Each structure stands twice: as C-alpha cells, then as structure tokens.
Coordinates of C-alpha atoms and ligand atoms in Angstrom, one line a residue:
M207 CA 11.3 80.4 -34.8
S208 CA 11.6 76.4 -37.2
E209 CA 11.7 73.4 -35.2
L210 CA 15.4 73.0 -34.9
D211 CA 15.7 77.0 -34.2
A212 CA 13.1 75.6 -31.2
A213 CA 15.9 72.4 -30.4
W214 CA 18.7 74.0 -30.3
A215 CA 17.2 76.7 -27.3
A216 CA 16.3 73.7 -25.5
L217 CA 19.6 72.1 -25.6
N218 CA 21.1 75.7 -24.3
A219 CA 17.9 75.3 -21.8
A220 CA 19.5 72.1 -20.3
A221 CA 23.0 73.2 -20.8
D222 CA 22.3 76.2 -18.6
R223 CA 20.6 73.2 -16.2
A224 CA 23.6 71.0 -16.5
R225 CA 25.4 74.5 -15.2
V226 CA 24.3 74.2 -12.1
R227 CA 24.0 70.7 -10.1
R228 CA 26.9 68.2 -10.6
I229 CA 26.4 65.3 -12.3
A230 CA 26.9 62.6 -9.8
S231 CA 23.6 63.5 -8.2
L232 CA 21.9 62.8 -11.3
F233 CA 22.0 59.0 -10.3
D234 CA 19.5 59.6 -6.8
A235 CA 18.1 62.5 -8.8
E236 CA 17.6 59.9 -11.7
P237 CA 16.8 55.8 -10.6
G238 CA 16.9 54.7 -14.1
R239 CA 19.7 56.5 -15.2
L240 CA 22.5 53.3 -15.5
A241 CA 20.5 51.0 -17.4
R242 CA 18.8 54.6 -19.9
L243 CA 22.2 54.8 -21.0
T244 CA 24.0 51.5 -20.6
L245 CA 23.8 50.3 -24.3
E246 CA 25.2 47.6 -25.7
A247 CA 26.0 47.4 -30.1
A248 CA 28.0 45.3 -31.9
G249 CA 29.7 43.7 -29.1
L250 CA 30.9 46.8 -27.5
T251 CA 28.8 48.1 -24.3
L252 CA 28.3 52.2 -23.8
D253 CA 28.4 53.9 -20.6
L254 CA 26.8 57.1 -20.9
S255 CA 25.8 57.7 -16.7
K256 CA 29.2 60.0 -16.6
Q257 CA 27.9 62.6 -19.0
P258 CA 26.3 65.9 -18.0
W259 CA 23.0 65.2 -19.6
S260 CA 20.0 64.7 -17.8
L261 CA 17.8 61.9 -18.6
P262 CA 14.7 64.9 -20.0
D263 CA 18.1 66.9 -21.4
L264 CA 18.6 64.1 -23.4
A265 CA 15.5 63.5 -24.6
E266 CA 15.5 67.3 -25.9
L267 CA 19.1 66.1 -27.2
L268 CA 16.9 63.4 -29.0
D269 CA 14.2 66.1 -30.6
L270 CA 17.2 68.1 -31.7
A271 CA 18.4 65.0 -33.5
R272 CA 15.0 64.7 -36.1
A273 CA 14.9 68.1 -35.9
A274 CA 18.2 68.2 -37.4
G275 CA 17.4 65.7 -39.9
V276 CA 19.6 62.6 -38.4
E277 CA 17.5 59.7 -39.6
A278 CA 17.1 61.2 -42.5
A279 CA 20.7 61.8 -44.0
R280 CA 21.2 58.4 -42.5
A281 CA 19.0 57.0 -45.0
R282 CA 20.8 59.0 -47.2
L283 CA 24.0 57.9 -46.2
L284 CA 23.2 54.2 -45.8
A285 CA 21.2 54.6 -49.4
G286 CA 24.9 56.2 -51.6
E287 CA 23.2 59.8 -52.6
I288 CA 25.6 62.1 -53.2
V289 CA 25.9 63.3 -49.1
N290 CA 29.6 65.4 -50.5
R291 CA 28.0 68.0 -52.3
S292 CA 30.9 70.0 -52.4
E293 CA 32.6 67.4 -54.9
Q294 CA 30.1 66.0 -56.1
R295 CA 30.2 62.0 -54.0
P296 CA 28.7 59.5 -52.4
A297 CA 30.4 58.4 -48.9
L298 CA 29.7 54.6 -49.7
H299 CA 32.0 52.7 -47.1
V300 CA 29.6 51.0 -46.1
A301 CA 29.2 48.8 -48.7
L302 CA 32.8 48.0 -47.9
R303 CA 32.2 46.0 -45.3
A304 CA 29.1 44.9 -46.4
P305 CA 28.7 41.2 -46.7
A306 CA 29.4 39.6 -50.3
G307 CA 26.1 40.3 -53.2
A308 CA 24.9 43.4 -50.9
G309 CA 23.5 44.9 -54.2
L310 CA 24.3 48.6 -52.7
K311 CA 24.2 51.2 -55.3
A312 CA 26.4 54.5 -55.2
A313 CA 25.1 57.9 -56.8
G314 CA 22.3 55.2 -58.6
V315 CA 24.9 52.5 -59.6
E316 CA 24.9 49.6 -58.1
V317 CA 28.6 48.8 -56.2
S318 CA 29.2 45.4 -54.9
S319 CA 30.1 43.2 -57.8
E320 CA 32.9 45.6 -57.6
V321 CA 33.0 45.4 -54.7
D322 CA 33.3 42.0 -53.9
A323 CA 35.7 41.9 -56.6
T324 CA 38.8 43.5 -55.5
R325 CA 38.3 41.7 -52.4
A326 CA 38.6 38.5 -53.7
A327 CA 41.5 39.4 -55.5
M328 CA 42.8 41.1 -51.9
K329 CA 42.5 37.5 -50.8
R330 CA 44.1 35.8 -53.5
F331 CA 47.5 38.4 -53.8
A332 CA 47.2 37.8 -49.9
D333 CA 47.3 34.0 -49.4
G334 CA 49.5 33.8 -52.3
V335 CA 52.4 36.2 -50.2
R336 CA 51.3 34.1 -47.3
S337 CA 51.6 31.1 -48.5
D338 CA 54.5 31.8 -50.5
T339 CA 52.9 31.4 -53.3
I340 CA 53.7 35.8 -54.5
R341 CA 57.8 35.1 -54.6
G342 CA 59.7 37.9 -54.9
A343 CA 61.9 38.3 -58.6
T344 CA 65.0 36.2 -56.5
G345 CA 62.2 33.1 -55.7
K346 CA 62.5 34.2 -52.0
P347 CA 59.1 34.4 -50.2
F348 CA 58.2 37.4 -48.9
R349 CA 59.2 38.5 -45.6
A350 CA 58.3 42.5 -45.3
I351 CA 55.5 45.3 -46.4
V352 CA 57.3 48.1 -46.4
H353 CA 53.5 50.5 -46.9
I354 CA 53.8 53.4 -47.6
G355 CA 50.7 56.3 -47.2
I356 CA 49.3 59.0 -45.6
G357 CA 46.5 60.5 -44.3
G358 CA 43.6 57.9 -44.7
S359 CA 45.8 55.5 -46.7
D360 CA 48.0 55.2 -42.7
L361 CA 46.4 55.8 -39.4
G362 CA 43.9 53.3 -40.7
P363 CA 45.7 50.5 -41.5
R364 CA 48.4 51.7 -38.8
L365 CA 46.0 51.6 -36.2
I366 CA 44.6 48.4 -36.9
W367 CA 48.1 46.7 -37.7
E368 CA 49.4 48.1 -34.5
A369 CA 46.5 47.1 -31.9
L370 CA 46.2 42.9 -34.3
K371 CA 50.0 42.0 -34.9
P372 CA 50.8 38.9 -33.7
L373 CA 53.7 39.2 -31.3
E374 CA 56.1 37.3 -33.7
P375 CA 54.7 38.5 -37.1
R376 CA 56.0 36.5 -40.2
I377 CA 55.4 39.7 -42.4
D378 CA 56.7 42.5 -40.8
L379 CA 54.9 45.4 -42.0
R380 CA 56.4 48.4 -40.8
F381 CA 54.4 52.6 -42.6
V382 CA 55.8 55.4 -44.3
A383 CA 54.1 58.4 -43.7
N384 CA 56.2 61.3 -44.1
V385 CA 58.2 63.8 -46.7
D386 CA 60.4 63.6 -44.2
P387 CA 63.4 61.2 -45.3
A388 CA 64.0 59.7 -41.3
E389 CA 60.5 57.2 -41.6
L390 CA 62.2 55.9 -44.8
A391 CA 65.0 55.1 -44.2
Q392 CA 63.9 53.5 -40.7
A393 CA 61.4 52.1 -42.1
L394 CA 63.9 50.1 -44.7
A395 CA 67.0 49.8 -42.6
G396 CA 67.5 45.8 -42.4
L397 CA 64.8 45.0 -44.8
D398 CA 66.6 42.7 -47.4
P399 CA 64.7 44.1 -51.4
A400 CA 64.3 40.4 -51.9
E401 CA 62.1 40.1 -49.4
T402 CA 60.1 43.1 -49.3
L403 CA 57.2 44.0 -51.2
V404 CA 56.7 48.0 -51.9
V405 CA 52.7 48.9 -51.2
V406 CA 51.9 52.0 -52.5
V407 CA 48.2 53.3 -51.5
S408 CA 46.8 56.5 -52.1
K409 CA 43.7 57.6 -52.8
T410 CA 44.3 60.6 -55.5
F411 CA 48.2 59.5 -56.2
T412 CA 48.7 62.6 -56.8
T413 CA 50.5 62.6 -53.0
L414 CA 53.8 64.9 -52.2
E415 CA 54.5 62.6 -49.4
T416 CA 53.5 59.7 -50.5
L417 CA 55.4 59.4 -54.5
A418 CA 58.2 61.2 -53.0
N419 CA 57.9 58.1 -51.0
A420 CA 57.4 55.4 -53.7
E421 CA 60.2 56.9 -55.8
I422 CA 62.7 56.6 -53.2
A423 CA 62.2 53.0 -52.2
R424 CA 61.8 51.8 -55.8
A425 CA 64.8 52.8 -56.7
W426 CA 65.9 51.2 -53.4
L427 CA 64.7 47.8 -54.5
R428 CA 65.6 48.3 -58.1
A429 CA 69.3 48.7 -56.5
A430 CA 69.1 45.4 -55.5
L431 CA 66.5 43.6 -57.6
G432 CA 67.3 45.8 -60.9
E433 CA 63.9 47.5 -63.1
A434 CA 62.0 44.2 -64.0
G435 CA 63.1 42.1 -60.1
A436 CA 61.5 45.4 -58.9
D437 CA 58.5 45.2 -60.6
G438 CA 57.7 41.9 -58.8
H439 CA 58.3 44.0 -55.7
L440 CA 55.7 46.9 -56.4
A441 CA 51.9 46.7 -55.4
A442 CA 49.5 50.0 -55.2
V443 CA 46.7 50.7 -54.0
S444 CA 44.4 54.1 -55.7
A445 CA 41.1 55.5 -57.0
A446 CA 43.1 56.2 -59.9
P447 CA 44.4 52.7 -61.0
D448 CA 46.1 53.8 -64.4
R449 CA 48.2 56.3 -62.7
A450 CA 49.5 54.0 -60.1
Q451 CA 50.3 52.1 -63.5
A452 CA 52.4 54.7 -64.8
F453 CA 54.2 55.4 -62.1
G454 CA 55.8 51.3 -63.2
V455 CA 53.3 49.6 -60.6
A456 CA 52.1 46.2 -63.1
P457 CA 48.5 46.3 -63.4
D458 CA 48.1 42.6 -62.0
R459 CA 49.5 44.6 -58.4
V460 CA 46.8 47.5 -58.7
F461 CA 44.2 47.2 -56.2
A462 CA 40.9 49.5 -57.1
F463 CA 39.3 51.8 -54.3
W464 CA 36.7 54.6 -55.2
D465 CA 35.9 58.0 -55.1
W466 CA 32.8 57.3 -53.3
V467 CA 35.1 56.2 -50.4
G468 CA 36.3 59.6 -48.2
G469 CA 40.4 58.7 -47.8
R470 CA 39.3 58.5 -43.7
Y471 CA 36.9 55.9 -44.4
S472 CA 39.6 53.6 -46.0
L473 CA 40.0 51.4 -44.3
W474 CA 38.0 48.5 -45.6
S475 CA 39.0 49.2 -49.2
A476 CA 42.2 47.8 -50.5
V477 CA 44.1 50.7 -49.0
G478 CA 44.4 48.0 -45.8
L479 CA 45.3 45.4 -48.2
S480 CA 48.7 45.5 -46.2
C481 CA 47.2 44.6 -42.8
A482 CA 44.6 41.8 -44.4
T483 CA 48.0 40.5 -46.0
A484 CA 50.3 40.2 -42.5
L485 CA 47.3 39.2 -40.3
G486 CA 45.5 37.3 -43.1
F487 CA 42.1 37.6 -44.8
A488 CA 40.3 36.2 -42.4
A489 CA 41.1 38.7 -39.7
F490 CA 40.7 41.2 -42.0
E491 CA 37.1 39.9 -43.1
R492 CA 36.5 39.4 -39.5
M493 CA 36.9 43.4 -38.9
L494 CA 34.3 43.8 -41.6
A495 CA 32.4 41.6 -40.1
G496 CA 32.9 44.0 -37.2
A497 CA 32.0 47.1 -38.7
H498 CA 29.3 46.0 -40.8
A499 CA 27.5 45.1 -37.2
M500 CA 27.9 48.4 -36.2
D501 CA 26.2 50.0 -39.2
V502 CA 23.7 47.3 -38.6
H503 CA 23.1 49.1 -35.3
F504 CA 23.5 52.5 -36.7
A505 CA 20.5 51.3 -39.1
E506 CA 18.6 49.6 -37.1
A507 CA 18.3 50.8 -33.8
P508 CA 15.8 54.0 -32.8
L509 CA 17.8 57.2 -32.5
E510 CA 18.2 56.5 -28.0
R511 CA 19.4 53.3 -28.3
N512 CA 21.7 54.1 -30.8
A513 CA 25.6 54.7 -30.1
P514 CA 26.8 56.1 -33.0
V515 CA 23.4 58.9 -32.3
L516 CA 25.0 59.7 -28.4
L517 CA 27.8 59.9 -28.4
A518 CA 27.4 62.2 -30.9
L519 CA 25.0 63.8 -28.8
A520 CA 27.2 63.7 -25.9
H521 CA 29.7 65.5 -27.2
V522 CA 27.4 67.8 -29.0
F523 CA 25.6 68.8 -26.2
N524 CA 29.6 69.3 -23.8
R525 CA 30.8 71.3 -27.8
N526 CA 27.7 73.5 -28.3
G527 CA 26.3 74.1 -24.9
L528 CA 28.2 73.7 -22.2
G529 CA 31.7 74.9 -24.2
R530 CA 33.8 72.9 -24.4
P531 CA 35.5 72.4 -27.2
M532 CA 38.4 69.6 -26.4
R533 CA 38.2 66.2 -26.9
A534 CA 40.3 63.3 -25.1
V535 CA 40.7 60.3 -26.3
V536 CA 42.5 57.7 -23.7
P537 CA 41.7 53.8 -24.1
Y538 CA 43.3 52.0 -21.9
A539 CA 45.2 49.2 -24.0
Q540 CA 48.9 49.6 -25.5
R541 CA 47.1 48.3 -28.8
L542 CA 44.0 51.3 -29.6
R543 CA 47.4 53.3 -29.2
L544 CA 46.7 55.0 -32.0
F545 CA 43.0 55.7 -31.3
A546 CA 43.5 58.7 -31.3
P547 CA 46.0 60.1 -33.6
F548 CA 42.7 57.7 -35.6
L549 CA 40.3 60.1 -34.7
Q550 CA 41.9 63.2 -34.6
Q551 CA 41.9 63.1 -38.3
L552 CA 38.8 61.5 -38.0
E553 CA 36.7 63.9 -36.5
M554 CA 38.5 67.1 -37.1
E555 CA 39.0 66.2 -40.8
S556 CA 35.7 65.7 -41.3
N557 CA 34.3 68.4 -39.2
G558 CA 36.6 71.5 -39.1
K559 CA 34.3 73.1 -40.2
R560 CA 33.1 76.9 -40.4
V561 CA 30.2 76.5 -43.3
D562 CA 27.5 74.7 -44.1
A563 CA 27.1 73.0 -46.4
Q564 CA 25.4 74.8 -48.3
G565 CA 28.6 77.8 -47.9
R566 CA 26.7 80.3 -44.9
P567 CA 29.0 80.8 -41.7
L568 CA 28.1 79.1 -39.4
T569 CA 27.1 81.2 -35.9
R570 CA 28.2 77.3 -33.9
G571 CA 31.4 75.8 -32.7
T572 CA 32.0 72.6 -35.2
A573 CA 34.8 69.7 -34.5
A574 CA 36.4 69.9 -31.3
S575 CA 40.0 69.6 -30.8
V576 CA 40.7 65.8 -29.9
F577 CA 43.5 64.2 -28.2
G578 CA 44.8 61.2 -26.7
D579 CA 46.9 58.9 -25.9
A580 CA 47.0 55.4 -24.0
G581 CA 46.2 55.1 -20.2
T582 CA 48.0 54.6 -18.3
N583 CA 50.9 56.5 -19.3
G584 CA 48.1 59.2 -20.1
Q585 CA 47.9 59.6 -16.7
H586 CA 51.4 60.2 -16.3
A587 CA 51.8 62.6 -19.4
F588 CA 47.3 65.8 -19.0
F589 CA 45.6 64.0 -16.8
Q590 CA 46.5 66.5 -14.3
L591 CA 46.0 68.7 -16.5
L592 CA 41.6 67.2 -16.9
H593 CA 41.4 66.5 -13.1
Q594 CA 42.4 69.7 -12.4
G595 CA 42.7 72.6 -15.4
T596 CA 40.8 75.1 -15.9
D597 CA 38.9 73.4 -18.8
I598 CA 36.6 71.2 -18.0
I599 CA 37.6 68.4 -20.7
P600 CA 35.0 66.1 -21.9
V601 CA 37.5 62.1 -21.4
D602 CA 36.8 59.1 -24.1
I603 CA 37.9 56.1 -22.2
V604 CA 37.8 52.1 -23.5
A605 CA 38.8 50.1 -21.9
V606 CA 38.7 46.2 -23.0
R607 CA 37.7 43.8 -19.9
E608 CA 40.4 40.9 -21.5
G609 CA 44.2 41.6 -22.7
S610 CA 45.5 40.3 -26.1
E611 CA 48.4 39.0 -23.6
G612 CA 50.2 39.0 -20.5
D613 CA 50.2 38.8 -17.5
P614 CA 45.9 39.1 -16.1
A615 CA 47.2 40.7 -13.3
M616 CA 48.0 43.9 -14.7
Q617 CA 45.2 43.9 -16.7
R618 CA 43.2 43.6 -13.6
K619 CA 46.4 47.2 -12.7
L620 CA 45.3 48.3 -16.2
L621 CA 40.9 48.0 -16.3
A622 CA 41.7 49.6 -12.3
N623 CA 43.0 52.3 -13.9
A624 CA 40.6 52.6 -16.3
I625 CA 37.5 52.8 -13.8
A626 CA 38.9 55.3 -11.0
Q627 CA 39.9 57.9 -13.1
A628 CA 36.6 57.8 -14.3
E629 CA 34.7 57.7 -11.3
A630 CA 38.2 60.2 -9.9
L631 CA 36.4 62.3 -12.7
L632 CA 33.3 62.9 -11.7
V633 CA 33.5 62.7 -7.9
G634 CA 36.3 64.6 -7.6
R635 CA 38.2 66.0 -3.8
G636 CA 35.6 68.3 -2.6
E637 CA 38.8 70.9 0.2
A638 CA 36.6 69.2 2.8
E639 CA 37.9 66.7 2.9
V640 CA 41.5 67.6 1.9
R641 CA 41.4 69.6 4.6
A642 CA 40.6 66.9 7.3
E643 CA 42.9 65.0 6.2
L644 CA 45.4 67.6 6.6
T645 CA 44.3 68.1 10.2
A646 CA 44.9 65.1 10.8
K647 CA 48.0 64.9 10.0
G648 CA 48.9 67.8 12.6
L649 CA 49.7 70.5 9.6
D650 CA 49.5 74.2 10.6
P651 CA 46.5 76.6 9.4
A652 CA 48.5 78.3 7.1
E653 CA 49.4 75.2 5.7
I654 CA 46.2 73.9 5.1
D655 CA 45.2 77.3 3.7
M656 CA 48.3 76.9 0.8
L657 CA 48.2 73.2 0.4
A658 CA 44.3 72.9 0.6
P659 CA 43.0 74.2 -3.4
Q660 CA 46.1 72.8 -4.8
R661 CA 45.0 69.2 -3.8
T662 CA 41.5 70.1 -4.2
F663 CA 39.7 68.7 -7.2
P664 CA 36.3 69.7 -8.4
G665 CA 35.0 66.5 -10.6
D666 CA 32.1 67.1 -12.3
R667 CA 34.5 66.0 -15.6
P668 CA 32.5 64.3 -17.8
S669 CA 33.2 60.7 -19.4
S670 CA 32.3 58.5 -21.7
F671 CA 33.3 55.0 -21.0
L672 CA 33.2 51.9 -23.5
L673 CA 33.9 48.5 -23.0
L674 CA 35.0 45.6 -26.0
D675 CA 35.0 42.4 -24.1
R676 CA 38.3 41.2 -26.0
L677 CA 39.9 44.0 -28.8
D678 CA 39.6 40.6 -31.5
P679 CA 39.2 42.3 -35.6
E680 CA 35.3 42.4 -35.0
R681 CA 35.4 43.9 -31.5
L682 CA 37.9 46.7 -33.5
G683 CA 36.2 47.1 -36.6
A684 CA 32.6 47.8 -34.5
L685 CA 34.6 50.8 -32.5
I686 CA 36.2 52.1 -35.8
A687 CA 32.6 52.4 -37.8
L688 CA 31.3 53.7 -34.7
Y689 CA 32.6 56.5 -34.5
E690 CA 32.5 56.9 -38.0
H691 CA 29.0 57.2 -37.6
K692 CA 29.0 59.5 -35.1
T693 CA 31.2 61.7 -36.5
F694 CA 28.7 61.5 -39.9
V695 CA 26.0 62.5 -36.8
E696 CA 28.0 65.3 -36.0
G697 CA 28.1 67.0 -39.2
V698 CA 24.2 66.1 -39.8
L699 CA 23.9 67.9 -36.1
W700 CA 25.9 70.5 -37.8
G701 CA 24.6 70.6 -41.0
I702 CA 28.4 70.4 -42.6
N703 CA 29.4 68.3 -45.6
S704 CA 31.5 66.1 -43.2
F705 CA 33.3 64.4 -46.6
D706 CA 35.4 66.6 -48.2
Q707 CA 38.3 68.9 -46.8
W708 CA 39.1 71.6 -48.7
G709 CA 40.9 73.5 -45.5
V710 CA 44.1 71.1 -46.5
E711 CA 44.5 72.4 -50.1
L712 CA 46.5 76.0 -49.1
G713 CA 49.5 74.6 -47.8
K714 CA 50.4 71.9 -50.2
T715 CA 49.7 74.4 -53.1
L716 CA 51.9 77.0 -51.2
A717 CA 54.4 73.9 -50.5
T718 CA 54.9 73.6 -53.8
R719 CA 55.7 77.2 -55.2
V720 CA 57.9 77.5 -51.9
L721 CA 59.6 74.2 -52.3
G722 CA 60.6 75.5 -55.8
E723 CA 62.2 79.0 -54.1
L724 CA 64.7 76.8 -51.8
E725 CA 65.1 74.9 -54.9
G726 CA 66.7 78.6 -56.0
G727 CA 63.2 79.4 -58.6
P728 CA 62.0 82.6 -58.3
A729 CA 61.2 84.0 -54.9
G730 CA 58.9 86.8 -53.9
G731 CA 55.3 87.9 -52.9
H732 CA 55.9 87.0 -49.3
D733 CA 55.1 87.7 -46.0
P734 CA 58.6 89.1 -44.1
S735 CA 58.2 86.2 -42.0
T736 CA 58.2 83.6 -44.8
E737 CA 60.8 85.6 -46.7
A738 CA 63.1 85.2 -44.1
L739 CA 62.3 81.9 -43.9
I740 CA 63.4 81.0 -47.9
G741 CA 66.0 83.0 -47.1
K742 CA 67.5 80.8 -44.6
L743 CA 67.0 77.2 -45.8
K744 CA 66.9 77.5 -49.2
V745 CA 70.2 75.7 -51.8
Ligands
F6P959 O1 44.6 64.7 -46.0 C1 44.0 65.1 -47.2 C2 44.2 63.5 -47.8 O2 43.2 64.4 -48.8 C3 42.8 63.3 -46.5 O3 42.4 63.2 -46.3 C4 43.8 61.7 -47.6 O4 43.8 61.0 -46.2 C5 45.4 62.0 -47.6 O5 45.3 63.4 -47.9 C6 46.0 61.2 -48.1 O6 45.3 61.3 -49.5 P1 46.0 60.7 -51.0 O7 45.5 59.1 -49.9 O8 44.9 60.6 -52.0 O9 47.2 60.9 -51.3

C-alpha cells in the first residue's frame, strides 16, 4: 500500500471512530482541544474545535496532507509553476496582491512589473474619476458605474462592493451579469448616460452574456451621447485586450490581466477596477494587503497551524471520511450575504471534478455542494434542515465582532445568534430533556410520545467558526484568500486540477446551437424533450 493510500485508510479509520462518539465529548477528553484547534491568521480567528475530529485524528489528516504532497504543491503554486496542466498555465493570483516590486515569475517569466504597471494605471483611472478629472463626454463628472461581467468577472467584485460600500456612495456601482435582459434594464434604470461609466469585464472577451449586455449598454450610451461621445464612457478589463479594443474601447481604457489569473481568482486584478474606483484605490490596496497577509501565512505557517490547510482537512474529513456531500456557509453579517454565491463558484467550479489531473477516474468524492445565506436570515429558511434533517451538513459560520454601522445592541443580538446556532448544532437537545419539559407542562403520555421526537435536536452537527474583528478591506481580503487557498489544498488532496473548468463548455456550445434554431435556423438532432421545448419557444 502506498503512503498515500495508507493515509486515506487512516482517514477512514478516524471517521469510523468519529461516528461512534460525540464531538462535544472531545472537549472533556482533550483538555488542550480548544487552544489546539483555534488559530489566528492574518487578522482572522478560526475555531475548528466543533469539527468531528479528535486531536490524534487531526495528526493523521496532517499525514494525509503530507503524503498528498501539499507542501510541494504549495511551493509550485507560489513559484508560478504550471499547476493548471490541462491549460498549460500557472495560477499565480498571489502575484496580484504581492507588494510592489515582488519580482514574481509565472512559468519562469517575470510578471510583477506588469502587475505593478496595471495597478498604477488603475489608480490613475480611479483617482481621476473620483476627483472628477476624468469626466464624461458632456463634461459632467461620473456618478455611476455599470460593471458588466459574469462568473469570476462578477461574483468577486459584487461581494467586495456589498461588503465595503459606504452608506451613501458617491459613485453608484451597479452590476449586470445575466443575459436576462431584465438585469441590464434594472441596472440602467434611472441612470443618466452622461454621468455613467460602463466597465466591461471579461477575461476572454468572448462570453455570450457579457458581450450581449455590453452591446446593449453601448447602444444606450450612443443613443444619448453619439458614437464618439459614448467611447469616453467605456472601459474594459480583459486578458484579451485586442478583443476589447476591437469592441470599440479606447486602448488607454483597456486594463489587462493575464491568462495565469483564473477567472474566479481574478478579483485582485483589474477585474476589481469598478470597486477600486467606487471605493477609492486606498481601500482596494488595503484589501490586497489583507490577502497578501493570508498568502504569507499560507506559505509560511507549518501545516498544523495553517488555517487554509486545516479548513481544507476539516472539509475533506466530513466529505470523504463521513460522507457529507454538502456544506452550508452562513456569514452573520448582511454585508457578506454574497459570500456563499462567491464560494459556490470558487469551490464548485474549481473542485467539481470527477477525474484527476491525469484524467483518471476518481474513486472518492470531490467538492461538496455549497449553499448559504446571511445569518440570521438563513435561520428562518434552511436551518430547520441543518438541525433536524436526515443529512448532516457541516456549517461554516463567519461572524464580525464590530458591526460596520448601526446599533451596537443589534450587533450583539446578531453575534448571540451566531454563537447560539453553533452551540445548538453541537449539543442539540436530548429527548429525555424534552420529555421532562412536556411532562412538567402536563401533557398526556400519548401526546408526549408524538411530540418529543419532533422537538428533539440530535446535535453533534459540525461547524467551523470564523471571527473577524471588523469587516474592513484587510480582513475581507484575508477571508477570501483563506478560502482560495483552502480550495487549492482540497484539490491537491483529491489529486485534481482546481484551475480549469471544462464542465462549463458543453452547455455554452449547445446554447449557441439552440439559439440558432430558436431564431429560425435548421432544427433537429435533439432528444424529444429538447425538440419540444425548441418547438414551443422558437420565433
Ligand atoms: O462559467 C465559466 C467561466 O469561464 C468562468 O470560469 C468565468 O469566470 C466566467 O465564465 C466568465 O468568463 P469571462 O471572464 O471570460 O467572461
């Protein structure tokens, strides 16, 4: 048996032990548990003590990380080696948040100079717009930005803006992703084209949704400002700058990024231009600094104190050892309500794979399905299932000590709920206690037999608890980088390439074909259900 197979067998044995004990019992059995399983990293505190592992189990999981080559893979990632083999690319998003002059290389080519130059160009643009030095065609200052992009060109910037936007923004930043015309119509509603900047963000500049939205937005600008006037209201961000220019964006308004930046890892690049402009470049730089601090932690902390590594191991223990194919993410911060959708792309597009990096079928499960919403809202929606459903779904809880705004007493109520939910998931409420309560209330025995099981909470449901002192740019950057690296480590443990996404291609190809048929082109060659739908909807 190879060292790796032996390590997976040890994980399964650890899971067998975990199945027959309660997590809560481990606090008595392991006096050092809380301290050992609480980590500080880049301004975040992570408590993994409510996970189902014992300390010896964790030691075995760390052996798995070593046997799977996590340390060597981390070194290759951070050195800019080609870790995305199916596309022959590095995945050097860490270079985007490294301090100026870092001298990092992607596939042996120095890239930090270009990163620094683009950052400087972004700053000039953001400062120019914010100081009204850069104005629209009619001389009016820009008061709104419409950011058009989808997937990685949307979810990160949307999350950042929601998390950090001022209560009364000077620049009204709106996002459009969907090819559903309703989203663009809503985004443009009430805006004055003379005061609006349209930023088209697409790594490939071939994405159907983004190009369709960009064309309509450009037409909207042109109708009000004329062709020449509209040009000054367009900017683009792309790893294919020539395509952006061919679309009609002036060369000095095209901001580049590179094929070594994966779409879902791109918010640190010029993809963040709209946010950097609407929030101010200083806030954007602070976010980069927070992410960089997490990069340093990931690179330097030993595996046993490494937050991304431990978070990944907790997930893999639940996913593979204990057979739990879902995870809920609940930030107790309304400003982080888009964290779950962001993680859905990060984790499910990165690690939703069924073959390994060599193309061989995998014998164990990979990424869990991720879902979630802000707490406390989620408590009134899906928490019933978390507490009493037939499946055990581990939960990542994120809480913020100081609220961004508003009444501190409400913030305490929010925090109380975060803590209480983690406790309820862990300890539950036993049937004997419920029966005693119902008996004390004078219910008859038949009624108690019916009610008690329904009012019992099994508990023993794992959670991770992540605490941020404040939701500031640094901590937001660190939080996102933590999950990026966690996702990478999971990919290494599973032996997959986390940086490609071939699974999104088939639907795109078929949509193009179906569109042709809906618009009257030659039809046929589909299954009967698809044929029938095309028949019903074609013009
Ligand atoms: O959904 C597939 C995908 O390729 C994502 O990986 C990417 O983030 C998104 O489409 C948008 O792509 P682009 O930035 O090239 O428009």
